[in-house]
Amino acid sequence: MSGGLSCWQPGNAVRLLENGEGYYARAFAAIEAARSEILLETFILFEDEVGQALHARLVDAARRGVRVSVLVDGYGSPGFSAAFVAALAEAGVVLRSYDPGPQPLGIRLNVFRRMHRKLLVVDGTVAFVGGINYSADHLLHTGPDSKQDYAVEVRGPVVAEIHRFVAAQAGEAPAPATTPAAPVVVRDNDRHRTDIEQAYRAAFRAARKRILLAN
């Protein structure tokens, strides 16, 4: 899947997750239950309470034989400590950074062409898609500046398409394909700059009773 809007596929189960309180418990439970593969992409991964909790679960999964691949953004995620990276490597976790780039005088360049995806696919059967990173500022107890955001947990036929996309970014061979209808829409900075916006407009035009938008 190189981009664009896929066909709507019926038979999916979709759960809306609000903020870190709703998201992390479900995502971490899926990681803890993983048996074969964890593919994770995120713009931000911090070494705070959330990042450390994720780190511990990924290390544990890799040690029990699960193939774990993690992609972070080289701008959104700062440099990790040697111990943080070493524990992942020793367990067998593949950690990659998207376009980390040079930082002359400590200044990060190329800030507009980033990897903003937040995707998690476990065993090719459950996927998490949305706007929530792995950082404590998605938790309400961090105070009035905590972030309001959402993700969805998806099970069903559309997960195979999400899996194929994430696996391709990780350089993995796609797994064979395995009840609301759902499409996958991929945006890039080349031929699919406005595909998500077009999908929104099409959904708005097709609405008959209600439109609920959080942005």
PDB file of C-alpha atoms in Angstrom:
ATOM      1  CA  MET A   1       0.000   0.000   0.000  1.00  0.00           C
ATOM      2  CA  SER A   2       1.814   3.104  -1.212  1.00  0.00           C
ATOM      3  CA  GLY A   3      -0.776   5.670  -0.193  1.00  0.00           C
ATOM      4  CA  GLY A   4      -4.274   6.897  -0.822  1.00  0.00           C
ATOM      5  CA  LEU A   5      -7.665   5.666   0.277  1.00  0.00           C
ATOM      6  CA  SER A   6      -8.286   1.939   0.540  1.00  0.00           C
ATOM      7  CA  CYS A   7     -11.665   0.280   0.074  1.00  0.00           C
ATOM      8  CA  TRP A   8     -14.095   0.353   2.986  1.00  0.00           C
ATOM      9  CA  GLN A   9     -13.987  -3.046   4.680  1.00  0.00           C
ATOM     10  CA  PRO A  10     -16.888  -4.288   6.842  1.00  0.00           C
ATOM     11  CA  GLY A  11     -16.608  -6.505   9.888  1.00  0.00           C
ATOM     12  CA  ASN A  12     -14.268  -4.413  12.044  1.00  0.00           C
ATOM     13  CA  ALA A  13     -14.468  -3.679  15.776  1.00  0.00           C
ATOM     14  CA  VAL A  14     -13.344  -0.142  16.662  1.00  0.00           C
ATOM     15  CA  ARG A  15     -12.839   1.169  20.203  1.00  0.00           C
ATOM     16  CA  LEU A  16     -12.283   4.900  20.820  1.00  0.00           C
ATOM     17  CA  LEU A  17      -9.528   5.622  23.371  1.00  0.00           C
ATOM     18  CA  GLU A  18      -9.271   9.028  25.039  1.00  0.00           C
ATOM     19  CA  ASN A  19      -5.988  10.449  26.337  1.00  0.00           C
ATOM     20  CA  GLY A  20      -3.205   8.427  27.893  1.00  0.00           C
ATOM     21  CA  GLU A  21      -5.533   6.972  30.505  1.00  0.00           C
ATOM     22  CA  GLY A  22      -7.588   5.257  27.851  1.00  0.00           C
ATOM     23  CA  TYR A  23      -4.782   4.453  25.434  1.00  0.00           C
ATOM     24  CA  TYR A  24      -1.795   3.160  27.395  1.00  0.00           C
ATOM     25  CA  ALA A  25      -3.648   0.465  29.316  1.00  0.00           C
ATOM     26  CA  ARG A  26      -5.036  -1.054  26.097  1.00  0.00           C
ATOM     27  CA  ALA A  27      -1.798  -0.720  24.113  1.00  0.00           C
ATOM     28  CA  PHE A  28       0.346  -2.115  26.937  1.00  0.00           C
ATOM     29  CA  ALA A  29      -2.049  -5.045  27.432  1.00  0.00           C
ATOM     30  CA  ALA A  30      -1.763  -5.893  23.727  1.00  0.00           C
ATOM     31  CA  ILE A  31       2.034  -5.750  23.920  1.00  0.00           C
ATOM     32  CA  GLU A  32       2.051  -7.970  27.006  1.00  0.00           C
ATOM     33  CA  ALA A  33      -0.109 -10.511  25.164  1.00  0.00           C
ATOM     34  CA  ALA A  34       1.998 -10.469  21.970  1.00  0.00           C
ATOM     35  CA  ARG A  35       3.111 -13.859  20.720  1.00  0.00           C
ATOM     36  CA  SER A  36       4.947 -13.212  17.447  1.00  0.00           C
ATOM     37  CA  GLU A  37       5.347  -9.577  16.392  1.00  0.00           C
ATOM     38  CA  ILE A  38       5.144  -5.964  17.596  1.00  0.00           C
ATOM     39  CA  LEU A  39       5.474  -3.129  15.073  1.00  0.00           C
ATOM     40  CA  LEU A  40       5.465   0.365  16.594  1.00  0.00           C
ATOM     41  CA  GLU A  41       5.880   3.830  15.087  1.00  0.00           C
ATOM     42  CA  THR A  42       5.720   7.050  17.095  1.00  0.00           C
ATOM     43  CA  PHE A  43       6.734  10.669  16.723  1.00  0.00           C
ATOM     44  CA  ILE A  44       7.620  11.059  20.413  1.00  0.00           C
ATOM     45  CA  LEU A  45       9.091   8.556  22.836  1.00  0.00           C
ATOM     46  CA  PHE A  46      10.430  10.078  26.048  1.00  0.00           C
ATOM     47  CA  GLU A  47      12.307   8.383  28.874  1.00  0.00           C
ATOM     48  CA  ASP A  48       9.631   9.392  31.371  1.00  0.00           C
ATOM     49  CA  GLU A  49       7.170   7.187  33.250  1.00  0.00           C
ATOM     50  CA  VAL A  50       5.277   6.296  30.076  1.00  0.00           C
ATOM     51  CA  GLY A  51       8.369   5.698  27.972  1.00  0.00           C
ATOM     52  CA  GLN A  52       9.925   3.545  30.682  1.00  0.00           C
ATOM     53  CA  ALA A  53       6.718   1.510  31.004  1.00  0.00           C
ATOM     54  CA  LEU A  54       6.690   0.940  27.244  1.00  0.00           C
ATOM     55  CA  HIS A  55      10.414   0.133  27.276  1.00  0.00           C
ATOM     56  CA  ALA A  56       9.991  -2.536  29.956  1.00  0.00           C
ATOM     57  CA  ARG A  57       7.183  -4.236  28.035  1.00  0.00           C
ATOM     58  CA  LEU A  58       9.055  -4.194  24.721  1.00  0.00           C
ATOM     59  CA  VAL A  59      12.170  -5.651  26.336  1.00  0.00           C
ATOM     60  CA  ASP A  60      10.111  -8.357  28.021  1.00  0.00           C
ATOM     61  CA  ALA A  61       8.348  -9.214  24.762  1.00  0.00           C
ATOM     62  CA  ALA A  62      11.610  -9.454  22.826  1.00  0.00           C
ATOM     63  CA  ARG A  63      13.142 -11.679  25.508  1.00  0.00           C
ATOM     64  CA  ARG A  64      10.285 -14.154  25.187  1.00  0.00           C
ATOM     65  CA  GLY A  65      10.841 -14.411  21.446  1.00  0.00           C
ATOM     66  CA  VAL A  66       8.530 -11.756  20.001  1.00  0.00           C
ATOM     67  CA  ARG A  67       9.939  -9.855  17.029  1.00  0.00           C
ATOM     68  CA  VAL A  68       9.872  -6.170  18.008  1.00  0.00           C
ATOM     69  CA  SER A  69      10.468  -3.241  15.635  1.00  0.00           C
ATOM     70  CA  VAL A  70      10.296   0.391  16.802  1.00  0.00           C
ATOM     71  CA  LEU A  71      10.534   3.520  14.636  1.00  0.00           C
ATOM     72  CA  VAL A  72      10.754   6.943  16.284  1.00  0.00           C
ATOM     73  CA  ASP A  73      11.125  10.371  14.738  1.00  0.00           C
ATOM     74  CA  GLY A  74      14.610  11.820  14.983  1.00  0.00           C
ATOM     75  CA  TYR A  75      13.239  15.267  15.818  1.00  0.00           C
ATOM     76  CA  GLY A  76      10.270  14.439  18.023  1.00  0.00           C
ATOM     77  CA  SER A  77      12.177  11.938  20.156  1.00  0.00           C
ATOM     78  CA  PRO A  78      15.357  13.313  21.767  1.00  0.00           C
ATOM     79  CA  GLY A  79      18.547  11.309  22.147  1.00  0.00           C
ATOM     80  CA  PHE A  80      18.099   8.317  24.427  1.00  0.00           C
ATOM     81  CA  SER A  81      20.428   7.354  27.236  1.00  0.00           C
ATOM     82  CA  ALA A  82      22.967   4.626  26.544  1.00  0.00           C
ATOM     83  CA  ALA A  83      21.299   2.335  29.074  1.00  0.00           C
ATOM     84  CA  PHE A  84      17.866   2.791  27.468  1.00  0.00           C
ATOM     85  CA  VAL A  85      19.167   1.845  24.027  1.00  0.00           C
ATOM     86  CA  ALA A  86      21.443  -0.947  25.281  1.00  0.00           C
ATOM     87  CA  ALA A  87      18.599  -2.758  27.040  1.00  0.00           C
ATOM     88  CA  LEU A  88      16.537  -2.720  23.845  1.00  0.00           C
ATOM     89  CA  ALA A  89      19.445  -3.941  21.742  1.00  0.00           C
ATOM     90  CA  GLU A  90      20.396  -6.699  24.165  1.00  0.00           C
ATOM     91  CA  ALA A  91      16.826  -8.006  24.138  1.00  0.00           C
ATOM     92  CA  GLY A  92      16.730  -7.979  20.333  1.00  0.00           C
ATOM     93  CA  VAL A  93      14.464  -4.969  19.768  1.00  0.00           C
ATOM     94  CA  VAL A  94      15.140  -3.239  16.446  1.00  0.00           C
ATOM     95  CA  LEU A  95      15.157   0.522  17.131  1.00  0.00           C
ATOM     96  CA  ARG A  96      15.328   2.957  14.220  1.00  0.00           C
ATOM     97  CA  SER A  97      15.192   6.748  14.055  1.00  0.00           C
ATOM     98  CA  TYR A  98      13.615   8.581  11.134  1.00  0.00           C
ATOM     99  CA  ASP A  99      15.998  11.179   9.684  1.00  0.00           C
ATOM    100  CA  PRO A 100      17.853  12.064  12.915  1.00  0.00           C
ATOM    101  CA  GLY A 101      20.083  14.417  10.934  1.00  0.00           C
ATOM    102  CA  PRO A 102      22.992  16.522  12.172  1.00  0.00           C
ATOM    103  CA  GLN A 103      22.452  19.049  14.952  1.00  0.00           C
ATOM    104  CA  PRO A 104      25.075  21.764  14.483  1.00  0.00           C
ATOM    105  CA  LEU A 105      25.406  23.852  17.652  1.00  0.00           C
ATOM    106  CA  GLY A 106      22.590  21.741  19.123  1.00  0.00           C
ATOM    107  CA  ILE A 107      20.053  23.085  16.593  1.00  0.00           C
ATOM    108  CA  ARG A 108      17.722  20.570  14.984  1.00  0.00           C
ATOM    109  CA  LEU A 109      17.266  21.073  11.263  1.00  0.00           C
ATOM    110  CA  ASN A 110      14.659  19.818   8.788  1.00  0.00           C
ATOM    111  CA  VAL A 111      11.819  20.266  11.278  1.00  0.00           C
ATOM    112  CA  PHE A 112       9.014  20.249   8.693  1.00  0.00           C
ATOM    113  CA  ARG A 113       9.605  16.862   7.042  1.00  0.00           C
ATOM    114  CA  ARG A 114       8.986  14.505   9.929  1.00  0.00           C
ATOM    115  CA  MET A 115       7.529  11.069  10.703  1.00  0.00           C
ATOM    116  CA  HIS A 116       4.355  11.933  12.637  1.00  0.00           C
ATOM    117  CA  ARG A 117       2.675   8.518  12.507  1.00  0.00           C
ATOM    118  CA  LYS A 118       1.538   6.896  15.769  1.00  0.00           C
ATOM    119  CA  LEU A 119       0.858   3.265  14.902  1.00  0.00           C
ATOM    120  CA  LEU A 120       1.055   0.006  16.821  1.00  0.00           C
ATOM    121  CA  VAL A 121       0.272  -3.403  15.324  1.00  0.00           C
ATOM    122  CA  VAL A 122       0.482  -6.555  17.453  1.00  0.00           C
ATOM    123  CA  ASP A 123       0.520 -10.058  15.956  1.00  0.00           C
ATOM    124  CA  GLY A 124      -1.205  -8.704  12.844  1.00  0.00           C
ATOM    125  CA  THR A 125      -4.535  -8.917  14.670  1.00  0.00           C
ATOM    126  CA  VAL A 126      -4.925  -5.653  16.594  1.00  0.00           C
ATOM    127  CA  ALA A 127      -3.873  -2.144  15.594  1.00  0.00           C
ATOM    128  CA  PHE A 128      -3.802   1.192  17.378  1.00  0.00           C
ATOM    129  CA  VAL A 129      -4.018   4.368  15.284  1.00  0.00           C
ATOM    130  CA  GLY A 130      -4.313   7.955  16.453  1.00  0.00           C
ATOM    131  CA  GLY A 131      -2.592  10.997  17.862  1.00  0.00           C
ATOM    132  CA  ILE A 132      -1.164   9.773  21.164  1.00  0.00           C
ATOM    133  CA  ASN A 133       2.599   9.559  21.648  1.00  0.00           C
ATOM    134  CA  TYR A 134       4.504   7.781  24.418  1.00  0.00           C
ATOM    135  CA  SER A 135       5.037  10.583  26.883  1.00  0.00           C
ATOM    136  CA  ALA A 136       3.656  11.473  30.301  1.00  0.00           C
ATOM    137  CA  ASP A 137       2.108  14.739  29.079  1.00  0.00           C
ATOM    138  CA  HIS A 138      -0.786  12.649  27.733  1.00  0.00           C
ATOM    139  CA  LEU A 139      -1.746  11.819  31.347  1.00  0.00           C
ATOM    140  CA  LEU A 140      -4.090  14.094  33.286  1.00  0.00           C
ATOM    141  CA  HIS A 141      -2.042  13.945  36.479  1.00  0.00           C
ATOM    142  CA  THR A 142       0.727  15.935  34.775  1.00  0.00           C
ATOM    143  CA  GLY A 143      -1.405  19.044  35.254  1.00  0.00           C
ATOM    144  CA  PRO A 144      -3.374  21.631  33.287  1.00  0.00           C
ATOM    145  CA  ASP A 145      -0.963  21.449  30.341  1.00  0.00           C
ATOM    146  CA  SER A 146      -1.692  17.747  29.747  1.00  0.00           C
ATOM    147  CA  LYS A 147      -2.696  16.964  26.166  1.00  0.00           C
ATOM    148  CA  GLN A 148      -6.179  16.070  24.982  1.00  0.00           C
ATOM    149  CA  ASP A 149      -5.982  13.483  22.223  1.00  0.00           C
ATOM    150  CA  TYR A 150      -7.509  10.289  20.884  1.00  0.00           C
ATOM    151  CA  ALA A 151      -6.656   6.942  19.329  1.00  0.00           C
ATOM    152  CA  VAL A 152      -8.630   3.961  18.123  1.00  0.00           C
ATOM    153  CA  GLU A 153      -8.080   0.268  18.762  1.00  0.00           C
ATOM    154  CA  VAL A 154      -9.036  -1.733  15.693  1.00  0.00           C
ATOM    155  CA  ARG A 155      -9.657  -5.437  15.191  1.00  0.00           C
ATOM    156  CA  GLY A 156     -10.916  -7.054  12.032  1.00  0.00           C
ATOM    157  CA  PRO A 157     -10.085  -7.246   8.315  1.00  0.00           C
ATOM    158  CA  VAL A 158      -8.715  -3.696   8.046  1.00  0.00           C
ATOM    159  CA  VAL A 159      -5.884  -4.569  10.464  1.00  0.00           C
ATOM    160  CA  ALA A 160      -4.227  -6.657   7.730  1.00  0.00           C
ATOM    161  CA  GLU A 161      -3.930  -3.550   5.560  1.00  0.00           C
ATOM    162  CA  ILE A 162      -2.539  -1.469   8.419  1.00  0.00           C
ATOM    163  CA  HIS A 163      -0.092  -4.281   9.157  1.00  0.00           C
ATOM    164  CA  ARG A 164       1.097  -4.423   5.560  1.00  0.00           C
ATOM    165  CA  PHE A 165       1.788  -0.696   5.573  1.00  0.00           C
ATOM    166  CA  VAL A 166       3.693  -0.666   8.887  1.00  0.00           C
ATOM    167  CA  ALA A 167       5.611  -3.830   8.005  1.00  0.00           C
ATOM    168  CA  ALA A 168       6.702  -2.263   4.728  1.00  0.00           C
ATOM    169  CA  GLN A 169       8.074   0.780   6.562  1.00  0.00           C
ATOM    170  CA  ALA A 170       9.969  -1.564   8.882  1.00  0.00           C
ATOM    171  CA  GLY A 171      11.359  -3.551   5.957  1.00  0.00           C
ATOM    172  CA  GLU A 172       9.427  -6.652   7.021  1.00  0.00           C
ATOM    173  CA  ALA A 173       7.781  -9.094   4.639  1.00  0.00           C
ATOM    174  CA  PRO A 174       3.991  -8.559   4.751  1.00  0.00           C
ATOM    175  CA  ALA A 175       1.968 -11.236   6.489  1.00  0.00           C
ATOM    176  CA  PRO A 176      -0.879 -12.933   4.599  1.00  0.00           C
ATOM    177  CA  ALA A 177      -4.260 -11.342   5.071  1.00  0.00           C
ATOM    178  CA  THR A 178      -6.175 -12.868   7.757  1.00  0.00           C
ATOM    179  CA  THR A 179     -18.162  -5.603  12.023  1.00  0.00           C
ATOM    180  CA  PRO A 180     -18.293  -1.382  11.194  1.00  0.00           C
ATOM    181  CA  ALA A 181     -16.759  -0.680   7.794  1.00  0.00           C
ATOM    182  CA  ALA A 182     -13.406   1.131   7.844  1.00  0.00           C
ATOM    183  CA  PRO A 183     -10.818   2.320   5.297  1.00  0.00           C
ATOM    184  CA  VAL A 184      -7.105   3.070   5.685  1.00  0.00           C
ATOM    185  CA  VAL A 185      -5.999   6.507   4.440  1.00  0.00           C
ATOM    186  CA  VAL A 186      -2.280   7.216   4.105  1.00  0.00           C
ATOM    187  CA  ARG A 187      -0.873  10.716   3.682  1.00  0.00           C
ATOM    188  CA  ASP A 188       2.570  11.590   2.351  1.00  0.00           C
ATOM    189  CA  ASN A 189       4.330  14.688   1.042  1.00  0.00           C
ATOM    190  CA  ASP A 190       4.420  13.510  -2.574  1.00  0.00           C
ATOM    191  CA  ARG A 191       1.328  12.222  -4.392  1.00  0.00           C
ATOM    192  CA  HIS A 192      -1.020  11.971  -1.412  1.00  0.00           C
ATOM    193  CA  ARG A 193      -0.773  15.354   0.278  1.00  0.00           C
ATOM    194  CA  THR A 194      -4.520  15.870   0.669  1.00  0.00           C
ATOM    195  CA  ASP A 195      -5.903  12.316   0.770  1.00  0.00           C
ATOM    196  CA  ILE A 196      -6.926  12.479   4.440  1.00  0.00           C
ATOM    197  CA  GLU A 197      -8.607  15.858   3.954  1.00  0.00           C
ATOM    198  CA  GLN A 198     -10.470  14.502   0.913  1.00  0.00           C
ATOM    199  CA  ALA A 199     -11.641  11.492   2.939  1.00  0.00           C
ATOM    200  CA  TYR A 200     -12.963  13.833   5.651  1.00  0.00           C
ATOM    201  CA  ARG A 201     -14.858  15.917   3.101  1.00  0.00           C
ATOM    202  CA  ALA A 202     -16.339  12.812   1.485  1.00  0.00           C
ATOM    203  CA  ALA A 203     -17.507  11.597   4.906  1.00  0.00           C
ATOM    204  CA  PHE A 204     -19.032  15.001   5.697  1.00  0.00           C
ATOM    205  CA  ARG A 205     -20.912  15.029   2.380  1.00  0.00           C
ATOM    206  CA  ALA A 206     -22.230  11.526   3.028  1.00  0.00           C
ATOM    207  CA  ALA A 207     -23.409  12.308   6.578  1.00  0.00           C
ATOM    208  CA  ARG A 208     -27.148  12.030   7.152  1.00  0.00           C
ATOM    209  CA  LYS A 209     -27.610  12.355  10.942  1.00  0.00           C
ATOM    210  CA  ARG A 210     -24.523  13.504  12.828  1.00  0.00           C
ATOM    211  CA  ILE A 211     -20.903  14.627  12.466  1.00  0.00           C
ATOM    212  CA  LEU A 212     -18.665  14.432  15.533  1.00  0.00           C
ATOM    213  CA  LEU A 213     -15.217  16.005  15.046  1.00  0.00           C
ATOM    214  CA  ALA A 214     -12.365  16.333  17.572  1.00  0.00           C
ATOM    215  CA  ASN A 215      -9.299  18.240  16.361  1.00  0.00           C
TER     216      ASN A 215
END
